[in-house]
Coordinates of C-alpha atoms in Angstrom, one line a residue:
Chain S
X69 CA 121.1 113.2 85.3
X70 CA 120.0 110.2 83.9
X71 CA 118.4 110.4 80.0
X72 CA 115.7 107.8 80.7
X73 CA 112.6 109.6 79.6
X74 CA 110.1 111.0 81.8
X75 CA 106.8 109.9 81.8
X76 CA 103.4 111.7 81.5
X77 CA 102.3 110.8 85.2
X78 CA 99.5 113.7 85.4
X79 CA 96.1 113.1 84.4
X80 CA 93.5 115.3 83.7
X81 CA 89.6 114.4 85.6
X82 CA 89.8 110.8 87.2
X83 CA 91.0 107.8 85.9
X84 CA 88.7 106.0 84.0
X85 CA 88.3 101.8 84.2
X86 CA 89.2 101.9 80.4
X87 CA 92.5 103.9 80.8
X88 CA 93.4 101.2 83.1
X89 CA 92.2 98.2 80.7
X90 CA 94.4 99.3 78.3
X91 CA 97.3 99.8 80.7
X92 CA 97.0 96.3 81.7
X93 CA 96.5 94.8 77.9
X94 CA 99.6 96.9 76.6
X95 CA 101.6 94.0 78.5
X96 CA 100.2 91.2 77.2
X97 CA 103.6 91.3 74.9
X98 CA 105.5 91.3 77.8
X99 CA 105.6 87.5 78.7
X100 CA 108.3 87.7 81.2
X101 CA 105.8 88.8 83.8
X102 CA 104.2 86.6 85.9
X103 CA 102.6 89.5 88.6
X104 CA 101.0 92.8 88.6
X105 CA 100.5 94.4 91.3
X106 CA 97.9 97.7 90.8
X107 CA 97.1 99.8 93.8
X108 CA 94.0 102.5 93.1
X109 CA 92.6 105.3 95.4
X110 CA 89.3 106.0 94.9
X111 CA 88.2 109.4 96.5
X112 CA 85.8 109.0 99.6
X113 CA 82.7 110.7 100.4
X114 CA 83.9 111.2 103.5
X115 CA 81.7 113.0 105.8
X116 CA 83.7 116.0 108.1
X117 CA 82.0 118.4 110.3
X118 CA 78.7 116.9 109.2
X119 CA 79.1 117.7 105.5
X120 CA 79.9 115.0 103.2
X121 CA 82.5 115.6 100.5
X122 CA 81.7 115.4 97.1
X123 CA 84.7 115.7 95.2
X124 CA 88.6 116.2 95.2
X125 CA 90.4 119.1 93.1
X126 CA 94.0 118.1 92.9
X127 CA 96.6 120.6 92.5
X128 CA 100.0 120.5 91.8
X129 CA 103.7 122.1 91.7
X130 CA 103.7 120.1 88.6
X131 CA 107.8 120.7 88.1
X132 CA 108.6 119.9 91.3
X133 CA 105.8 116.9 91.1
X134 CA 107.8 115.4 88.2
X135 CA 110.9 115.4 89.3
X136 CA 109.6 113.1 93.0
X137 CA 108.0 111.0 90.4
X138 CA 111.1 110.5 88.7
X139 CA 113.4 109.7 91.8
X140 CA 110.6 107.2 93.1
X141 CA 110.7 105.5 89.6
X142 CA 114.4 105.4 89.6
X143 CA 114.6 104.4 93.4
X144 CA 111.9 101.4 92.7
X145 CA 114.1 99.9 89.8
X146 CA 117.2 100.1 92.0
X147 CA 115.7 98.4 94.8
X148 CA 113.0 95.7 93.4
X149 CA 113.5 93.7 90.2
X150 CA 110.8 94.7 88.6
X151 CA 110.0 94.8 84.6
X152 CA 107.8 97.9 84.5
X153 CA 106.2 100.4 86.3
X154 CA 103.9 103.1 85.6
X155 CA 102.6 105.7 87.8
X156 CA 99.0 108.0 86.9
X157 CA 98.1 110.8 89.2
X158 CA 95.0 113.0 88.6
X159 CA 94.8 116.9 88.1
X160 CA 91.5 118.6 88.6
X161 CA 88.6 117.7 89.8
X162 CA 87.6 113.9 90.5
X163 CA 84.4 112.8 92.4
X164 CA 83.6 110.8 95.1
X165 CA 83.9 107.0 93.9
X166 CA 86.2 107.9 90.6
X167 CA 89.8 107.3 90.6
X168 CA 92.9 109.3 91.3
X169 CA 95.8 107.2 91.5
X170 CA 96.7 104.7 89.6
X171 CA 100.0 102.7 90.4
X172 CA 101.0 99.4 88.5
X173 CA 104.1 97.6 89.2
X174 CA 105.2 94.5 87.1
X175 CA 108.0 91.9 87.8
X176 CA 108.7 88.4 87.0
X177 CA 107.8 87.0 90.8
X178 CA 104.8 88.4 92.7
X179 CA 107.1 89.5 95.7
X180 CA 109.0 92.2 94.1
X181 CA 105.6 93.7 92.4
X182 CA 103.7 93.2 96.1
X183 CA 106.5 95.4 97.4
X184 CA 107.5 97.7 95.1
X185 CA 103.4 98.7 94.3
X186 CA 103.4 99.7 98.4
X187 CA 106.3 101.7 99.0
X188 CA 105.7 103.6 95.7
X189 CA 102.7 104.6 97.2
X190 CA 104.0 105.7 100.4
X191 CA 106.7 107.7 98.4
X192 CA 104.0 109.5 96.7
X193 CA 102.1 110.5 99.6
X194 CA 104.8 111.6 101.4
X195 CA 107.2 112.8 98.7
X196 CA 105.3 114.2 96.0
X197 CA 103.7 118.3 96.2
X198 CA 100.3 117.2 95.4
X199 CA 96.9 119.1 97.5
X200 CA 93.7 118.1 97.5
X201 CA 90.3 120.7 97.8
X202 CA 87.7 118.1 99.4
X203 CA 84.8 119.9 98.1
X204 CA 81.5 119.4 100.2
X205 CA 77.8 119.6 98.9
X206 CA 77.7 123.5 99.7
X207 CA 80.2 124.1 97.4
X208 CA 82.4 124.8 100.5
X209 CA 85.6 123.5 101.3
X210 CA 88.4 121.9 103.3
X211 CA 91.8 120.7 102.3
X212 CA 92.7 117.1 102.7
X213 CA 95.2 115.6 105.4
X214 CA 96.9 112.7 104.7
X215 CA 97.2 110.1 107.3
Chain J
X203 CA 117.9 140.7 92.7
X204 CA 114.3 139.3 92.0
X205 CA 112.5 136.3 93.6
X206 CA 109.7 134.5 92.3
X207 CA 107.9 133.2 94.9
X208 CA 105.1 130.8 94.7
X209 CA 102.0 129.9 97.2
X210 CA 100.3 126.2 96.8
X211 CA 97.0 124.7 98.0
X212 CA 95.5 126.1 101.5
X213 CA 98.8 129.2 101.4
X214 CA 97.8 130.3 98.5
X215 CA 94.1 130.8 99.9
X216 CA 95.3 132.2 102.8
X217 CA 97.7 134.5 100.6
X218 CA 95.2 135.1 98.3
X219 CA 98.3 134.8 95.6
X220 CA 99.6 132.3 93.9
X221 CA 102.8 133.9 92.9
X222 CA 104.5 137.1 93.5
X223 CA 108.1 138.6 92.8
X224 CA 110.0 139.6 96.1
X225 CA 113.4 142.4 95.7
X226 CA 116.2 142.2 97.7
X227 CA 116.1 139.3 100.2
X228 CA 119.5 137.3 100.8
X229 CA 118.3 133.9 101.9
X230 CA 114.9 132.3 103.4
X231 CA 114.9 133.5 106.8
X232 CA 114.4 136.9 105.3
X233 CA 111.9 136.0 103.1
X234 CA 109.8 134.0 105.2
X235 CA 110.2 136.5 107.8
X236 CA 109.2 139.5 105.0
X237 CA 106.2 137.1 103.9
X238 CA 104.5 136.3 107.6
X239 CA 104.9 140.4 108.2
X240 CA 102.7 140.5 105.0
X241 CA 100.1 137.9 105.4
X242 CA 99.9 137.3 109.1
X243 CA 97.6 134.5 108.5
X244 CA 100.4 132.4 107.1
X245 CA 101.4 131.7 111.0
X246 CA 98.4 129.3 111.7
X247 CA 99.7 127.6 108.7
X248 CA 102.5 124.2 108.4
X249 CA 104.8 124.7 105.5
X250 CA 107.9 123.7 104.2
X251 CA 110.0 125.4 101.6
X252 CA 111.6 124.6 98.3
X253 CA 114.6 126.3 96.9
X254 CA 114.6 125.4 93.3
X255 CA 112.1 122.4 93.5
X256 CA 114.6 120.9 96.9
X257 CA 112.6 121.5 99.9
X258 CA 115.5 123.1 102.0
X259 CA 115.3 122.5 106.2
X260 CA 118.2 125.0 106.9
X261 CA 118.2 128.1 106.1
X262 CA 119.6 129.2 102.4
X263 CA 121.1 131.6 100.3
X264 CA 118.9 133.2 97.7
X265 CA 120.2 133.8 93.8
X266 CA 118.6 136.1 91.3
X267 CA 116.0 134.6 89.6
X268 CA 115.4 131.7 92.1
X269 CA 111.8 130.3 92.7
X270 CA 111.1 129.8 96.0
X271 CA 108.1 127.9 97.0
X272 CA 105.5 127.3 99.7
X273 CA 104.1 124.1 100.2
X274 CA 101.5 123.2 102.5
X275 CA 101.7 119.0 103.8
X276 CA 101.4 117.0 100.8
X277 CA 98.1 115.4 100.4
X278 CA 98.1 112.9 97.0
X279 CA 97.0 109.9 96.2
Chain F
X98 CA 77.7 77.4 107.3
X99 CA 77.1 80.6 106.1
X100 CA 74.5 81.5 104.1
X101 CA 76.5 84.1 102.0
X102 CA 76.0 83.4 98.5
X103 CA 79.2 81.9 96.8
X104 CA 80.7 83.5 94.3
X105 CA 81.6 82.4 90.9
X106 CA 85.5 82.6 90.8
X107 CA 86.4 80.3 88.0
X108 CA 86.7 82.2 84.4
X109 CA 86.9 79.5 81.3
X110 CA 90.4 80.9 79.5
X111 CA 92.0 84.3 80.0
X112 CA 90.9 87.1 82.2
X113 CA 90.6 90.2 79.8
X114 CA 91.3 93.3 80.5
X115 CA 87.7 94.3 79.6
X116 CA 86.6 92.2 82.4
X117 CA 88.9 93.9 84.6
X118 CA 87.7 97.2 83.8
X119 CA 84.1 96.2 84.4
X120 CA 85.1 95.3 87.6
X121 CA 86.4 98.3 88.7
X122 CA 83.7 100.5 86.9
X123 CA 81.4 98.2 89.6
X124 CA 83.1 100.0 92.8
X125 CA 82.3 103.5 91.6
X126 CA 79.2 103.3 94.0
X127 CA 80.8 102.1 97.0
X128 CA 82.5 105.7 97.8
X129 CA 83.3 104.6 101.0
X130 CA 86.3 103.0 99.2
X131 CA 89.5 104.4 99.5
X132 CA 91.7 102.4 98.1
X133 CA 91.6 98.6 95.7
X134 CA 94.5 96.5 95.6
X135 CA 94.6 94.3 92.4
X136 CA 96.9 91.3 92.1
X137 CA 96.9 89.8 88.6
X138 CA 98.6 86.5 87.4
X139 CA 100.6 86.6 84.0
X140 CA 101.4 83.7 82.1
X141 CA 104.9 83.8 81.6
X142 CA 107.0 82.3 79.1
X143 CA 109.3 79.9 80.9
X144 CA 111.8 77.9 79.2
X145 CA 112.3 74.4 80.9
X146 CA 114.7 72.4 79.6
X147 CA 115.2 74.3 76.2
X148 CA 111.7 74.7 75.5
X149 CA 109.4 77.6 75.8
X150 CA 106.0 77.0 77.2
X151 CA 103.3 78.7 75.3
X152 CA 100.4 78.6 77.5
X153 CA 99.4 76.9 80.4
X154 CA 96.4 75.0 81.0
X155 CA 94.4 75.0 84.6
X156 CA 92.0 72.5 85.6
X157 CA 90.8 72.2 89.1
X158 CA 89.3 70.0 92.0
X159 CA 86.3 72.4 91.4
X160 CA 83.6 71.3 94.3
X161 CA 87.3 71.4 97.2
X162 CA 88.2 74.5 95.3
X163 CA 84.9 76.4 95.9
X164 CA 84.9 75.4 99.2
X165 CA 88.5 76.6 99.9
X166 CA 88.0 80.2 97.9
X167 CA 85.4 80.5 100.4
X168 CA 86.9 79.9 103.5
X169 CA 89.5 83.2 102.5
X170 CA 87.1 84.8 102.0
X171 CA 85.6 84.7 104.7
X172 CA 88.8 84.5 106.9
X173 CA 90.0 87.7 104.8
X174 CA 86.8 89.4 106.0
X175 CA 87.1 88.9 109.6
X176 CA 91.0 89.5 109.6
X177 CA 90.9 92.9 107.8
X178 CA 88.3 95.7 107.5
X179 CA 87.4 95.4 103.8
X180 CA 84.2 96.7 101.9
X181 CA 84.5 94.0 99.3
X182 CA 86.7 91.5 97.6
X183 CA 86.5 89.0 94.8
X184 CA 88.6 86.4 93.2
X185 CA 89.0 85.3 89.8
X186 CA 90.9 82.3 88.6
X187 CA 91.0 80.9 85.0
X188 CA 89.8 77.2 83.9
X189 CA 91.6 75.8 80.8
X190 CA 93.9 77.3 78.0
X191 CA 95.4 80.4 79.2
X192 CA 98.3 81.9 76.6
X193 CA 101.4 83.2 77.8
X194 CA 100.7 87.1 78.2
X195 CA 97.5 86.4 79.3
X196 CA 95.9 86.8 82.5
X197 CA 95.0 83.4 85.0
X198 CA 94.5 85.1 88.3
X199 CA 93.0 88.3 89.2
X200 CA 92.5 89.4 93.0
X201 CA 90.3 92.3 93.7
X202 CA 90.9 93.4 97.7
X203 CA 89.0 97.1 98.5
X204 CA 89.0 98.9 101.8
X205 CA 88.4 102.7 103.1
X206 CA 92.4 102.6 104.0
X207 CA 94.9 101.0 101.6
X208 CA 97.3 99.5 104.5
X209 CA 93.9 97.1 104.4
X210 CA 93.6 96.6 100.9
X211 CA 97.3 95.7 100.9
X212 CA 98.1 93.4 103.8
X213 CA 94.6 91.3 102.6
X214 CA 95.5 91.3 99.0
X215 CA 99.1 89.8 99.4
X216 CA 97.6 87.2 102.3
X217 CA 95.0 86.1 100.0
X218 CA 97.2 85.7 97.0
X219 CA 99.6 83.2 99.0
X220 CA 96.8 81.3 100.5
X221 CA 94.9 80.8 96.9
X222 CA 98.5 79.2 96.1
X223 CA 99.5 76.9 99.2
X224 CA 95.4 76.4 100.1
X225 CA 93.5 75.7 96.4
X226 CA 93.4 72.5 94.5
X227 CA 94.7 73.7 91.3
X228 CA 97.0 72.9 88.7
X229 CA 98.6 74.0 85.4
X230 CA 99.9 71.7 82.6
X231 CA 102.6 74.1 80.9
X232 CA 101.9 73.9 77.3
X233 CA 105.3 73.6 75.3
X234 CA 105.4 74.8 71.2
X235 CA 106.1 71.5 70.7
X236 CA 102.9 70.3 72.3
X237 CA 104.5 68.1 74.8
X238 CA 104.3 69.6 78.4
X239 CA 105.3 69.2 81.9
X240 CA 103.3 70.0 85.3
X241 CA 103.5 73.9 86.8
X242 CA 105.2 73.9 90.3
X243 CA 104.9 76.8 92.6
X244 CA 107.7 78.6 94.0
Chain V
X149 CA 81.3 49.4 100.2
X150 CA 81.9 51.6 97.0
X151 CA 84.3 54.5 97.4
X152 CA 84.7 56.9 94.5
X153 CA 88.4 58.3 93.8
X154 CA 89.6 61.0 92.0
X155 CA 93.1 61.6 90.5
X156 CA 94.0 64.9 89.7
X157 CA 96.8 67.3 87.7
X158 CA 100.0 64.9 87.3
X159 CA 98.2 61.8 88.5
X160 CA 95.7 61.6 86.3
X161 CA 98.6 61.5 83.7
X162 CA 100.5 58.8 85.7
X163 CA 97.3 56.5 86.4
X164 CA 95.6 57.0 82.5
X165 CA 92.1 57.9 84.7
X166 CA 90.8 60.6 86.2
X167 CA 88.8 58.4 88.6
X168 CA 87.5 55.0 90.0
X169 CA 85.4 53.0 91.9
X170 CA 86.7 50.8 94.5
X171 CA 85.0 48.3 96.8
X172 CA 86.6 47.3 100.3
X173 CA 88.7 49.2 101.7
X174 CA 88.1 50.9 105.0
X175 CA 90.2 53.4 105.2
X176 CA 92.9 56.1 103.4
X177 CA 95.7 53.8 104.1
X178 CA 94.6 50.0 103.0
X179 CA 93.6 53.0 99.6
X180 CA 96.7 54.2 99.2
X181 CA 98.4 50.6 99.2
X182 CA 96.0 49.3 97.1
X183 CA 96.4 51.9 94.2
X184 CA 100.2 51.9 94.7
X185 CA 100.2 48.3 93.7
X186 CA 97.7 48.9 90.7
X187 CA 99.0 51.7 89.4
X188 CA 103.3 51.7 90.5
X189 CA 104.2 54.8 88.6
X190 CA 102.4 56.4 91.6
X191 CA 105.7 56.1 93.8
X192 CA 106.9 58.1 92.2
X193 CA 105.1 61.4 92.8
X194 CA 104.0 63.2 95.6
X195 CA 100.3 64.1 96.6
X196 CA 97.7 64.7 99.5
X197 CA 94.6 62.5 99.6
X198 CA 90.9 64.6 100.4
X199 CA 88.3 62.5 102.0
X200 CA 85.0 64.3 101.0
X201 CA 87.1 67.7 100.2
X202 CA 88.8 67.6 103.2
X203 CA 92.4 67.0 103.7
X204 CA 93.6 64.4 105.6
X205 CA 97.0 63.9 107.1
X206 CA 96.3 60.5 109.3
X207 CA 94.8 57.3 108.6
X208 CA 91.4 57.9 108.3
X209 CA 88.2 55.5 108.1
X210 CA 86.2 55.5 105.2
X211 CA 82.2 54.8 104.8
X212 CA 79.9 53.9 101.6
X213 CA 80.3 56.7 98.9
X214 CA 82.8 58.7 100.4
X215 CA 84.6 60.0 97.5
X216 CA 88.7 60.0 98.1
X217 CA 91.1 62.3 95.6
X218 CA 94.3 62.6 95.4
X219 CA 95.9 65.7 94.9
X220 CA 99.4 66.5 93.5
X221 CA 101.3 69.9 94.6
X222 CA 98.5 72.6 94.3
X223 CA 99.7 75.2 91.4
X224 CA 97.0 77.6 90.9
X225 CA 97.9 81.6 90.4

């Protein structure tokens, strides 16, 4: 058990371009980095069965959630030598072309940030008990498969 | 000795429950055995299981009070 | 020669975090985007030599540089399936903390966004005609090298 | 025959200009000699020379107006 506190990684409605902004200015103190690396999925209006989705509602086991979020946060610092990390995840319901994940890796040399950034993502798509309702035009639905 | 059990994403339509509270079943074979005799549609469905927030492959011994949940693949990001 | 118009990559100073966020905002259209890789360059504040640079300042072979920011682009394009990219480099003063570089790779699948984003970043820094006078507090200064 | 040169970054600090006009000289190499004997300090660093934008690893002939820079390291990012 490790007392390093847990951050708030859920998110309610997409993340917005200004949430991010002010992520990125909060480190303008830090002047040890020299590379960010910021990975964003944007939800698709894919089209399935010839309806096109309009939206995402994320769900969560949101104990469960935290917890992965914490071992893939400790994990990344043990492996990479990185300076920060932060990891946002939406709840709720996020349209088509708004943003649901939001991870930004820091370090002093691009490398470590370049691969930390993509192996946190994996981890949360494989790792993490998130679902997604991919809501279509009708107001039906389908839940989402990762690939 | 009580169970909570809890149903996520596509299970928990297909369950039409989100939680319930199960009496008197040792370990998860039993349970999910007890559960698929209830909802018969939870066979066209993939799940894992989670013992106390681990996902647990084998199966395990159940205490009073645990929560034992059923997650559908993961789909974030 | 292509006729697709060139885009304006060099930024006089810092890239804000304002601009940033406008240029995400811009994608929110585009939903068959699933996923934006962002690589941003930090100032960092070295010390060389016992002294701490403070800022660093960039000036360029502009008319060779356009020319070469074009030909990754248009090499990342026809290497990777992309739906859009830009590239943003800052021009003059630059303070530690700030931002100088700021790579903006989006594509339906992120395994796209990321291999083109990291490929791009290294070829900006072995391909461009750029350089960086580090800026110490005392004023004097030496010449950025690339690792 | 006027060739314009261009000294960038480092060299522009070693040679006290950021460029020049020089008459006959016909290609990179009878340049390169040329400005090592003006300007010494040169020897001292290392650089690529672009004829018209392009790098150029060989000898290469040069015509009226061509404009010839030299380049130190690139360090952008």
């Amino acid at each position: 058990m490790t007392e390093k506190k847990k951050h708030n990684v859920f998110v309610n409605g997409a993340i917005t371009p200004n949430f991010i902004a002010d992520s990125i200015g909060k480190h303008s103190g830090k002047t040890n980095i020299g590379g960010h690396d910021i990975f964003l999925g944007q939800v698709r209006n894919d089209i399935i069965d010839d309806k096109t989705v309009v939206a995402i509602e994320y769900s969560a086991y949101q104990e469960m959630a935290e917890e992965k979020f914490h071992e893939i946060r400790e994990y990344a610092f043990s492996k990479y030598n990185l300076v920060c990390m932060h990891i946002y995840h939406s709840l709720g319901v996020v349209k088509a072309g708004e943003i649901c994940l939001f991870v930004f890796v820091s370090s002093k040399h691009r490398k470590d940030a370049f691969d930390a950034c993509r192996d946190i993502v994996e981890q949360i798509k494989s790792m993490v008990p998130i679902w997604g309702k991919e809501i279509f035009e009708d107001e039906s639905h389908t839940w989402k498969q990762n690939t | 000795m009580n169970i909570n059990v809890l149903f996520f994403g596509s299970l928990a339509d297909a369950t039409g429950k989100s939680r319930l509270e199960i009496n008197n079943v040792s370990d998860t074979e039993t349970l999910r055995s007890k559960l698929l005799r209830d909802f018969p549609k939870l066979e066209k469905y993939k799940f894992v299981i989670a013992v106390c927030k681990h996902v647990v492959k084998a199966n395990t011994t159940l205490h009073e009070g645990d929560t034992v949940a059923f997650l559908p693949p993961f789909a974030g990001g």
